Amino acid sequence: MRVLSGTSRFVLFVAFGAAAQASATGATQTNGGVDGLYSLVQRRIPAHSQSFNFVLVPDDTLLDTFTLSDIDAHGGQGNTQSQINIQCTSISACARGLYTYLTEYGGVDIWWTGSRLDDLPQQLPSIGTPVTHSSLVKYRYFFNTATFSYTTAFYSFNDWELLLDWMALRGVNLPLAWVGYEYILIQVFREAGLGDSDIVSFLSGPPFQVWNRFGNIQSSWGGALPMQWVNDQFDLQKRLIPRMVELGMTPVMHSFTGFVPSALAMVYPNASIIVGGQWEGFPSTYTNDSFLEPSDPLFFTLQKLFIDKQTAAYGNVSHIYTLDQYNENNPYSNNASYLQSIASNTFASLRAADPEAIWMMQGWMFFSSETFWTTELVQAYLGSVPGNDSMIILDLYSEAQPQWQRLDGYYGKQWIWCELHDYGGNMGLEGNFVNITVAPLSALTSVGSSMVGMGLTPEGLEGNEIVYDVLLDQAWSPTPIHRTAYVSSWVSRRYNVGNLPPAAVDAWQLLASTVYNNQNPLAQATVKSILELAPALTGLVNLTGHHPTLVFYDTNTTIVPALQMLIQASHVSHPLSAHPEFRYDLVDVTRQLLANRFIDLYTSLVDVFNEPTTDAAEVEAAGKPLLALLSDLDALLLASPYFRLSNWLDAARRWSHGNATYAAYLEYTARNQITLWGPTGEINDYASKQWGGLVGGYYAARWEAFVRYLVGSKQNGTAYDASVVKNLMVSIGKWWDDQSQVGDSVGGGGEGAGDVLEIVCALASKYA
């Protein structure tokens, strides 16, 4: 329904939290010095804290550029120590220059699994002839909004510190800064006259807040969002923003989007408030969010309040604001003039609060709701915002479903070519090397191109790190990166050990030419294993789209020999077998092998059940290898510190400050997101993971129940009932999610027994 009419009223309440007035120290110096880079060197390479000299020479006429050169400094006892000079036009360019030296000359790198930069040789390699590189684009963007729920929801500052250093060194200069949004929003709602009960009943749980901000969901199943969480995330953001700035990044800041508690309509009965649609089958209690239309003066008032408070809290650090109003939720009307009013007033509200405001929006809606967003409507919507430099649009899924071509380069508005790749933090090995090297260059050089950046927009950060490195490196290369040479260099620094066995490089060359060279247009995303999906007799195998289960390569000629080569390399080099990233990759490739073999075992089970002449004993026998594989997979994952459910659950519980009730709430939300994703499985298994403890404690329980059901069906001569099986799986999900309420974490999956290499060798022998 639509609620409309006349004059809005505004009631001023006393703002809460003196912390809102605190400024972020140093954060206002967006174009400040390079002290943050010296701090990064001290943090990651303390033995070389005096070895690098950064010279910042700003030049607004150039894209980010750096030059590397040698400085000879005479050390003690007549020795000559080589030092490195990095001259740059921006802090971000200096950071990228440092990274270029560390990787191309020093042979070291920093990964999601940890920094290995301190392996830099004591005697620094010289550069020789000075080297200059320039970025092809103004912006190197990072983050999907969903990343803040699927990966960083429970990040500590230490977790963020590693990721921010990873980003800065790779040249990211435009990250989404989406932590702590609710603190400012609550202040705004309070000043608008809403009571705490109305506000809290609107907000969603920690790992679901992204979709509350999008207006897809409201309220929180499992309990109300505690203010302790809101305050802690605000405090975290006050540390993150200055760190981003000192590393040369311009944070993309929050803004008021228009989604409000339904009670606002009672406080402002004449305000133009509409009730949104249902999202993903959620009951009305948790969806149908209220939206204050931007044409209403109250929208302008709340926008200015929000941005003023945000600036007071964090400093004047950025003029770029993220603002998405139609994420998988179509506008009230498809009338062009209505959409023009929405966009023009939204932008006007930003400019009223910040005269230099730039509106950043995800272009996902133009793909996910393509039937609604015709070219005519998109042109009307975007065209109502004056000036082409007033917006930045993220072409969110450029590597598979680019919209910039359909929409004529977003009709002149600035846009960024983005690699999405990963949905929900899925973990299957997959990539398309050609699409992330050739395609962005083609877009950049297309006639009349308004492309201004390249960016990474994965929903989750769960492996496949090479495909993200490639795009950020491509942003500094005027020609498409050569795959073979790139992979050789990438592997040599990922496994930075002396005399790296050729078999390790060969394994990755094979993977790069097959698994990471996906040319199947029907499955351009991380491949989801069917073992993570709710068991069913049909509908699991060979799914396509952006949640594919289709395995587009031949396991026997790709995964199997690659794994065998990695194992061979580990036998040749003891230092390699102990290397953290190598052990991670051993587990990851073995995990993929078992995930693929599971499909064969599942297909066999279904065939046996569907055969009219088979009996219950034969069905039970067909199910045993499938269940044994899950047990083997769980043992493998538990043996690695990087593949454990306990990492996710413990990270959630640590925010409780020792409060057992609060810890149980946080753990429930963490469990629910990676399983049912909703009170009754509304987005079941979307964010599933192959983690030790989750495979053995949850997926195995579901598949055991499925096999029992099939056996019982054969014994009783009853037909398969899909609805009964579905309800059974939801009940298991509810049971597993509720384990957080019973004291110690049940099924959390702690440290496993056994050595990774021994387990990998045994499983390769069994399943290869």
XYZ file of C-alpha atoms in Angstrom, residues 137-754:
618
model
C 42.274 3.951 -14.308
C 41.542 6.535 -11.661
C 39.913 4.096 -9.250
C 40.766 0.608 -8.036
C 37.656 -0.353 -6.112
C 37.139 -3.068 -3.517
C 34.154 -4.692 -1.779
C 30.674 -5.877 -2.481
C 28.156 -4.676 0.058
C 27.492 -8.350 0.841
C 31.154 -8.916 1.768
C 30.390 -7.090 5.007
C 28.050 -9.913 5.959
C 29.491 -13.011 4.303
C 33.147 -12.414 5.234
C 33.833 -9.431 7.493
C 30.694 -9.503 9.676
C 32.658 -10.526 12.769
C 36.095 -9.194 11.842
C 38.289 -7.819 14.597
C 40.586 -4.881 13.966
C 43.483 -7.305 13.500
C 41.546 -9.077 10.758
C 40.812 -5.771 9.100
C 44.416 -4.651 9.437
C 45.655 -7.583 7.352
C 42.979 -7.067 4.708
C 43.575 -3.312 4.479
C 47.309 -3.850 4.046
C 46.554 -6.444 1.347
C 44.311 -3.914 -0.392
C 46.651 -0.934 -0.096
C 49.671 -2.766 -1.454
C 47.714 -4.008 -4.453
C 46.722 -0.433 -5.244
C 43.138 -0.292 -4.008
C 42.249 3.358 -3.488
C 38.445 3.283 -3.306
C 37.068 0.836 -0.722
C 33.529 0.678 0.554
C 33.593 1.597 4.263
C 30.376 -0.012 5.446
C 31.054 -0.761 9.110
C 29.148 0.978 11.899
C 26.247 2.301 9.836
C 23.601 1.618 12.453
C 25.138 3.899 15.097
C 24.630 7.054 13.041
C 21.266 5.837 11.728
C 19.941 5.312 15.259
C 20.944 8.845 16.197
C 19.087 10.195 13.185
C 15.964 8.167 13.945
C 16.008 9.277 17.567
C 16.240 12.910 16.582
C 13.379 12.344 14.174
C 11.210 11.329 17.132
C 11.302 7.519 17.045
C 11.550 5.563 20.263
C 14.185 2.924 20.850
C 11.702 0.051 20.679
C 10.567 1.157 17.216
C 14.152 1.510 16.044
C 15.441 -1.766 17.463
C 12.510 -3.709 16.048
C 13.551 -2.483 12.591
C 17.242 -3.449 12.707
C 18.524 -6.886 11.715
C 21.113 -9.221 13.224
C 24.875 -8.738 12.658
C 25.430 -11.036 9.640
C 22.205 -9.848 7.966
C 22.571 -6.084 8.284
C 23.472 -5.614 4.629
C 19.950 -6.539 3.523
C 18.368 -4.412 6.220
C 20.310 -1.462 4.816
C 19.036 -2.420 1.358
C 15.424 -2.441 2.485
C 15.029 -6.166 1.799
C 14.516 -7.286 5.393
C 13.712 -5.781 8.749
C 13.798 -6.953 12.356
C 15.945 -9.778 13.699
C 14.977 -13.419 14.114
C 16.761 -14.947 17.071
C 16.513 -11.803 19.197
C 16.827 -8.027 18.975
C 20.099 -6.417 17.904
C 21.943 -5.375 21.098
C 23.200 -1.818 21.421
C 26.545 -3.258 22.480
C 27.005 -4.481 18.914
C 26.076 -1.073 17.487
C 28.525 0.731 19.757
C 31.355 -1.735 19.155
C 31.008 -1.506 15.377
C 31.027 2.281 15.578
C 34.233 2.125 17.613
C 35.716 -0.233 15.033
C 34.815 2.116 12.196
C 36.579 4.953 14.013
C 39.770 2.913 13.705
C 39.194 1.714 10.148
C 38.531 5.076 8.506
C 41.838 6.696 9.585
C 43.723 3.560 8.567
C 42.141 3.596 5.104
C 43.019 7.253 4.678
C 46.617 6.921 5.812
C 47.040 4.074 3.316
C 45.933 6.328 0.475
C 42.342 5.198 0.148
C 39.229 7.306 -0.226
C 36.535 5.498 1.771
C 33.091 5.277 0.222
C 30.873 6.460 3.056
C 27.370 5.690 4.261
C 24.320 7.784 3.501
C 20.635 7.805 4.339
C 18.872 5.571 1.811
C 15.247 6.132 2.768
C 14.471 2.812 4.456
C 12.824 3.512 7.790
C 10.951 1.815 10.627
C 7.241 1.569 9.908
C 6.577 3.657 13.019
C 7.918 6.728 11.227
C 4.607 6.917 9.361
C 2.862 7.432 12.696
C 5.267 10.165 13.770
C 4.929 11.815 10.353
C 1.460 10.892 9.128
C 1.725 13.230 6.150
C 5.088 11.978 4.948
C 5.359 10.210 1.605
C 6.105 6.688 2.809
C 5.490 3.557 0.784
C 5.624 -0.075 1.863
C 7.988 -2.219 -0.158
C 7.456 -5.701 -1.506
C 8.215 -9.109 -0.101
C 11.777 -10.351 -0.505
C 12.775 -13.996 -1.023
C 9.628 -15.394 0.588
C 10.252 -13.883 4.036
C 7.137 -13.416 6.186
C 5.898 -9.838 6.447
C 7.349 -9.571 9.952
C 10.779 -9.600 8.383
C 10.265 -7.862 5.039
C 7.978 -5.292 3.327
C 10.228 -2.462 4.502
C 8.927 1.099 4.592
C 10.562 3.593 2.232
C 10.517 7.347 2.672
C 10.404 8.757 -0.830
C 13.190 11.217 -1.696
C 10.677 13.800 -2.936
C 9.517 14.340 0.645
C 11.247 17.200 2.512
C 11.782 14.842 5.431
C 14.141 12.775 3.272
C 16.352 15.852 2.793
C 16.255 16.591 6.510
C 17.276 13.078 7.492
C 19.970 12.929 4.822
C 21.584 16.107 6.077
C 21.346 14.926 9.659
C 22.995 11.653 8.732
C 25.883 13.110 6.750
C 26.503 15.891 9.278
C 26.707 13.371 12.128
C 28.875 11.038 10.081
C 31.291 13.848 9.252
C 31.445 14.867 12.905
C 32.249 11.296 13.861
C 34.862 10.399 11.243
C 36.050 13.665 9.764
C 35.683 15.113 6.285
C 37.340 12.123 4.648
C 35.353 11.596 1.463
C 32.683 13.023 -0.807
C 31.698 9.653 -2.271
C 28.593 8.031 -0.772
C 27.125 4.590 -1.332
C 23.367 4.641 -1.806
C 21.284 1.737 -3.158
C 17.497 1.783 -3.036
C 16.432 -1.015 -5.383
C 18.493 -4.067 -4.594
C 16.281 -6.973 -5.733
C 13.325 -4.784 -4.886
C 11.670 -2.969 -7.773
C 10.482 0.650 -7.544
C 6.877 1.431 -6.698
C 6.220 2.540 -10.266
C 7.748 2.010 -13.697
C 6.707 5.479 -14.763
C 9.743 7.297 -16.142
C 8.887 10.587 -14.455
C 8.522 8.810 -11.110
C 11.984 7.260 -11.446
C 13.414 10.607 -12.497
C 11.968 12.140 -9.351
C 13.489 9.404 -7.174
C 16.979 9.781 -8.630
C 17.055 13.564 -8.930
C 15.816 14.107 -5.383
C 18.126 11.448 -3.951
C 21.095 13.182 -5.523
C 19.826 16.621 -4.530
C 19.610 15.462 -0.911
C 23.248 14.385 -1.028
C 24.357 17.682 -2.545
C 22.304 19.619 -0.001
C 24.298 17.892 2.736
C 27.632 17.889 0.886
C 27.996 20.227 -2.128
C 30.728 17.975 -3.533
C 28.826 14.707 -3.067
C 29.231 11.900 -5.589
C 26.628 9.136 -5.581
C 27.954 5.596 -5.880
C 25.486 2.833 -6.634
C 25.719 -0.851 -7.454
C 24.484 -1.680 -10.924
C 23.282 -5.091 -9.773
C 19.640 -4.113 -10.083
C 20.043 -3.525 -13.809
C 21.001 -7.202 -14.177
C 18.889 -8.896 -11.510
C 15.756 -6.942 -12.523
C 16.570 -6.475 -16.192
C 12.952 -6.931 -17.264
C 11.972 -3.935 -15.139
C 14.995 -1.787 -15.899
C 14.594 -1.316 -19.614
C 17.104 0.867 -21.405
C 14.524 3.675 -21.531
C 13.920 3.567 -17.778
C 17.600 3.351 -16.923
C 18.328 6.322 -19.146
C 15.545 8.313 -17.522
C 16.708 7.333 -14.037
C 20.395 8.095 -14.540
C 19.771 11.057 -16.802
C 17.889 12.909 -14.090
C 21.111 13.254 -12.097
C 22.952 16.307 -13.462
C 26.543 15.920 -14.637
C 28.377 12.746 -15.612
C 30.915 13.090 -12.799
C 28.147 13.182 -10.181
C 27.768 9.400 -10.064
C 29.934 6.281 -10.026
C 28.159 3.084 -11.016
C 29.598 -0.307 -10.182
C 29.038 -2.633 -13.126
C 28.949 -5.338 -10.513
C 29.241 -8.545 -12.556
C 31.249 -7.363 -15.543
C 33.113 -10.601 -16.117
C 29.923 -12.538 -16.849
C 26.908 -10.220 -17.136
C 28.203 -6.769 -18.094
C 25.488 -4.151 -18.263
C 27.607 -1.292 -19.567
C 27.160 -2.475 -23.144
C 23.386 -2.862 -22.892
C 23.137 0.536 -21.222
C 25.424 2.412 -23.605
C 28.197 2.919 -21.055
C 25.650 4.071 -18.452
C 24.801 6.982 -20.709
C 27.967 8.878 -19.914
C 27.983 8.445 -16.135
C 31.248 7.271 -14.574
C 31.387 3.530 -14.021
C 33.739 0.820 -12.782
C 34.393 -2.578 -14.385
C 33.927 -5.115 -11.584
C 34.665 -8.778 -11.015
C 32.043 -10.374 -8.771
C 32.899 -14.075 -9.166
C 31.906 -15.289 -5.692
C 28.363 -15.495 -4.324
C 27.694 -16.047 -0.646
C 31.299 -16.958 0.103
C 31.088 -20.150 -1.970
C 34.352 -22.053 -2.192
C 34.520 -23.933 -5.502
C 37.623 -23.426 -7.641
C 36.744 -21.364 -10.715
C 37.858 -18.417 -12.781
C 37.979 -16.944 -16.273
C 41.456 -15.574 -16.899
C 40.604 -14.162 -20.310
C 37.557 -12.250 -19.131
C 39.409 -10.500 -16.313
C 42.344 -9.443 -18.488
C 41.079 -8.756 -21.979
C 37.537 -7.595 -21.203
C 38.322 -4.630 -18.920
C 40.845 -3.275 -21.411
C 38.298 -3.578 -24.205
C 35.759 -1.690 -22.124
C 38.269 1.006 -21.237
C 39.203 1.642 -24.862
C 35.677 1.390 -26.268
C 34.361 4.411 -28.145
C 33.239 7.156 -25.777
C 34.066 5.067 -22.706
C 33.263 6.660 -19.337
C 34.859 3.783 -17.436
C 36.986 5.163 -14.595
C 38.004 2.112 -12.632
C 38.466 -1.608 -12.133
C 37.206 -3.270 -9.013
C 36.619 -6.431 -7.052
C 33.073 -7.055 -5.823
C 32.982 -10.648 -4.488
C 30.256 -11.365 -1.959
C 32.732 -13.422 0.020
C 36.491 -13.921 0.261
C 36.922 -17.689 0.306
C 39.854 -18.857 -1.815
C 40.507 -18.416 -5.558
C 42.817 -15.575 -4.591
C 44.625 -15.682 -7.913
C 41.634 -14.394 -9.898
C 41.405 -11.305 -7.706
C 45.130 -10.614 -7.891
C 44.966 -10.750 -11.682
C 42.393 -7.970 -12.030
C 44.141 -5.616 -9.605
C 47.400 -6.230 -11.473
C 45.658 -5.705 -14.811
C 44.743 -2.208 -13.632
C 48.448 -1.352 -14.007
C 49.133 -3.163 -17.291
C 48.249 -1.569 -20.667
C 48.237 -4.985 -22.344
C 46.432 -8.168 -21.270
C 48.435 -10.070 -18.682
C 50.118 -13.164 -20.112
C 48.732 -16.127 -18.219
C 51.693 -18.517 -18.286
C 54.275 -15.964 -17.183
C 51.921 -14.523 -14.586
C 51.136 -17.884 -13.006
C 54.816 -18.821 -12.809
C 55.651 -15.586 -11.005
C 52.573 -15.792 -8.769
C 53.341 -19.346 -7.622
C 57.023 -18.610 -6.999
C 56.163 -15.910 -4.484
C 53.146 -17.700 -3.036
C 55.472 -20.599 -2.211
C 58.540 -18.522 -1.392
C 61.006 -21.311 -0.680
C 64.422 -21.988 -2.117
C 64.592 -24.327 -5.103
C 60.847 -24.477 -5.632
C 60.068 -27.830 -7.260
C 58.836 -27.398 -10.851
C 55.913 -29.699 -10.078
C 54.357 -26.995 -7.887
C 54.418 -24.514 -10.767
C 53.208 -27.167 -13.214
C 50.204 -27.897 -10.988
C 49.140 -24.271 -11.099
C 49.768 -23.966 -14.823
C 47.387 -26.874 -15.324
C 44.756 -25.330 -13.054
C 45.167 -21.936 -14.714
C 44.640 -23.361 -18.191
C 41.531 -25.340 -17.206
C 39.786 -24.602 -13.911
C 40.748 -20.918 -14.089
C 40.028 -20.712 -17.803
C 36.283 -21.280 -17.661
C 34.757 -20.637 -21.074
C 31.314 -22.034 -20.266
C 28.901 -19.076 -20.455
C 26.304 -20.931 -18.375
C 28.405 -21.172 -15.214
C 30.524 -18.066 -14.702
C 30.926 -18.059 -10.914
C 32.381 -20.133 -8.104
C 31.020 -23.650 -8.383
C 28.906 -24.780 -5.446
C 29.166 -28.382 -4.336
C 25.920 -30.314 -4.094
C 27.031 -31.726 -0.742
C 26.284 -28.280 0.717
C 22.741 -28.238 -0.650
C 19.704 -29.641 1.126
C 19.456 -33.276 -0.046
C 16.784 -34.020 -2.611
C 16.143 -36.584 -5.302
C 16.314 -34.018 -8.114
C 17.395 -30.456 -8.804
C 20.951 -30.548 -7.457
C 23.281 -31.571 -10.276
C 24.427 -29.444 -13.237
C 22.728 -26.227 -12.156
C 23.817 -23.179 -14.165
C 23.596 -19.433 -13.630
C 25.490 -17.534 -10.954
C 24.997 -20.295 -8.362
C 26.199 -23.188 -10.520
C 26.780 -26.768 -9.475
C 27.858 -27.639 -13.014
C 31.476 -28.818 -12.982
C 32.664 -27.430 -16.310
C 35.982 -29.320 -16.423
C 37.078 -32.965 -16.342
C 38.174 -33.741 -12.777
C 40.388 -36.619 -13.888
C 42.502 -34.474 -16.209
C 42.609 -31.323 -14.088
C 42.125 -31.609 -10.325
C 43.600 -35.114 -10.015
C 46.936 -34.491 -11.792
C 47.271 -31.036 -10.225
C 46.887 -32.545 -6.768
C 49.350 -35.298 -7.591
C 51.885 -32.713 -8.733
C 51.468 -30.720 -5.515
C 51.984 -33.877 -3.470
C 55.060 -34.729 -5.539
C 56.448 -31.251 -4.909
C 55.896 -31.632 -1.164
C 57.964 -34.823 -1.138
C 60.858 -33.072 -2.874
C 60.951 -29.970 -0.637
C 60.454 -30.099 3.120
C 60.306 -26.283 3.419
C 57.510 -26.290 0.827
C 55.516 -28.954 2.684
C 55.576 -26.742 5.790
C 54.707 -23.506 3.976
C 51.314 -22.057 5.117
C 49.969 -21.127 1.682
C 51.106 -24.423 0.180
C 49.322 -26.371 2.904
C 46.247 -24.224 2.361
C 46.282 -25.014 -1.350
C 46.850 -28.720 -0.735
C 43.695 -28.814 1.366
C 41.766 -26.639 -1.095
C 42.534 -28.790 -4.135
C 41.862 -31.998 -2.184
C 38.614 -30.507 -0.951
C 37.616 -29.857 -4.558
C 38.452 -33.422 -5.519
C 36.170 -34.837 -2.833
C 33.422 -32.338 -3.629
C 33.462 -33.476 -7.252
C 33.548 -37.173 -6.360
C 30.500 -36.624 -4.176
C 28.460 -35.944 -7.315
C 29.227 -39.415 -8.647
C 28.293 -41.047 -5.360
C 25.067 -39.058 -5.147
C 24.136 -39.955 -8.723
C 24.769 -43.609 -7.972
C 22.565 -43.443 -4.867
C 19.720 -41.852 -6.835
C 20.036 -44.414 -9.614
C 19.882 -47.282 -7.152
C 16.837 -45.809 -5.431
C 15.031 -45.129 -8.710
C 15.593 -48.662 -9.982
C 12.329 -50.559 -9.295
C 14.095 -53.870 -8.666
C 16.408 -52.661 -5.878
C 15.690 -53.161 -2.186
C 16.359 -51.210 0.992
C 19.684 -52.950 1.647
C 21.003 -51.921 -1.753
C 19.950 -48.315 -1.177
C 21.637 -48.323 2.225
C 24.809 -49.763 0.670
C 24.792 -47.062 -2.016
C 24.562 -44.403 0.658
C 27.537 -45.591 2.711
C 30.322 -44.337 0.388
C 28.637 -40.945 0.221
C 28.556 -40.650 4.006
C 32.120 -41.930 4.276
C 33.274 -39.210 1.909
C 31.702 -36.540 4.112
C 33.565 -37.960 7.093
C 36.831 -37.917 5.136
C 36.215 -34.364 3.969
C 35.461 -33.183 7.482
C 38.685 -34.704 8.811
C 40.667 -32.996 6.035
C 39.148 -29.586 6.712
C 39.548 -29.831 10.476
C 43.260 -30.537 10.020
C 43.762 -27.077 8.517
C 43.512 -23.913 10.626
C 41.965 -22.115 7.646
C 38.984 -24.385 6.966
C 37.246 -24.663 10.331
C 33.751 -23.655 11.316
C 35.128 -22.681 14.712
C 36.911 -19.693 13.147
C 33.537 -18.200 12.159
C 31.730 -19.050 15.379
C 34.573 -17.987 17.663
C 34.889 -14.672 15.819
C 31.192 -14.053 16.431
C 31.322 -14.987 20.111
C 34.365 -12.816 20.813
C 32.242 -9.697 20.347
C 30.160 -10.695 23.390
C 32.718 -9.476 25.949
C 32.140 -12.660 27.944
C 28.350 -12.259 28.192
C 27.038 -15.815 27.701
C 23.558 -14.750 26.559
C 24.971 -12.283 24.063
C 27.493 -14.875 22.845
C 24.679 -17.362 22.210
C 22.774 -14.750 20.207
C 25.809 -13.934 18.079
C 26.548 -17.592 17.477
C 22.948 -18.277 16.494
C 23.044 -15.551 13.849
C 26.410 -16.820 12.583
C 25.072 -20.387 12.325
C 21.828 -19.311 10.706
C 23.502 -17.309 7.961
C 25.557 -20.244 6.666
C 22.622 -22.668 6.874
C 18.950 -21.648 6.774
C 19.554 -17.929 6.091
C 16.230 -16.979 7.626
C 13.968 -18.253 10.386
C 12.671 -21.137 8.273
C 15.163 -21.520 5.436
C 14.075 -18.639 3.222
C 17.479 -18.535 1.480
C 18.594 -22.000 2.494
C 22.267 -22.845 1.823
C 22.998 -19.615 -0.052
C 26.039 -18.923 2.139
C 27.047 -22.561 2.648
C 30.707 -23.364 3.281
C 32.948 -26.391 3.207
C 34.324 -26.017 6.724
C 35.396 -28.683 9.135
C 32.652 -29.060 11.723
C 30.005 -27.799 9.330
C 30.500 -30.713 6.933
C 30.632 -33.288 9.721
C 28.130 -31.713 12.075
C 25.482 -30.402 9.693
C 25.781 -31.593 6.100
C 26.498 -35.169 7.221
C 23.435 -35.095 9.479
C 21.241 -34.021 6.560
C 22.619 -36.647 4.189
C 22.317 -39.369 6.828
C 18.670 -38.409 7.271
C 18.191 -38.421 3.502
C 19.662 -41.902 3.132
C 17.492 -43.147 6.007
C 14.440 -41.694 4.320
C 15.254 -43.415 1.030
C 15.882 -46.707 2.807
C 12.580 -46.367 4.683
C 10.763 -45.541 1.477
C 12.049 -48.763 -0.101
C 11.207 -50.787 2.971
C 7.669 -49.426 3.228
C 6.999 -49.260 -0.482
C 6.016 -45.590 -0.226
C 6.576 -42.992 -2.904
C 9.208 -40.302 -2.494
C 7.642 -37.134 -1.066
C 9.745 -34.043 -1.810
C 7.813 -31.844 0.639
C 8.449 -34.263 3.499
C 12.166 -34.294 2.723
C 12.290 -30.512 2.494
C 10.575 -30.112 5.860
C 12.917 -32.663 7.370
C 15.931 -30.678 6.192
C 14.548 -27.424 7.591
C 13.970 -29.109 10.952
C 17.567 -30.297 11.003
C 18.662 -26.748 10.174
C 16.669 -25.323 13.061
C 18.091 -27.940 15.409
C 21.666 -27.206 14.345
C 21.264 -23.439 14.521
C 19.851 -23.696 18.033
C 22.924 -25.528 19.333
C 24.316 -22.132 20.251
C 21.762 -21.988 23.059
C 23.028 -25.039 24.960
C 26.144 -23.633 26.556
C 29.382 -24.682 24.904
C 29.332 -24.482 21.144
C 28.116 -27.836 19.802
C 29.279 -28.970 16.392
C 31.662 -26.037 16.178
C 34.459 -28.092 14.742
C 37.630 -27.363 16.673
C 41.137 -28.500 15.847
C 41.323 -31.798 14.015
C 43.680 -34.730 14.429
C 46.365 -35.691 11.967
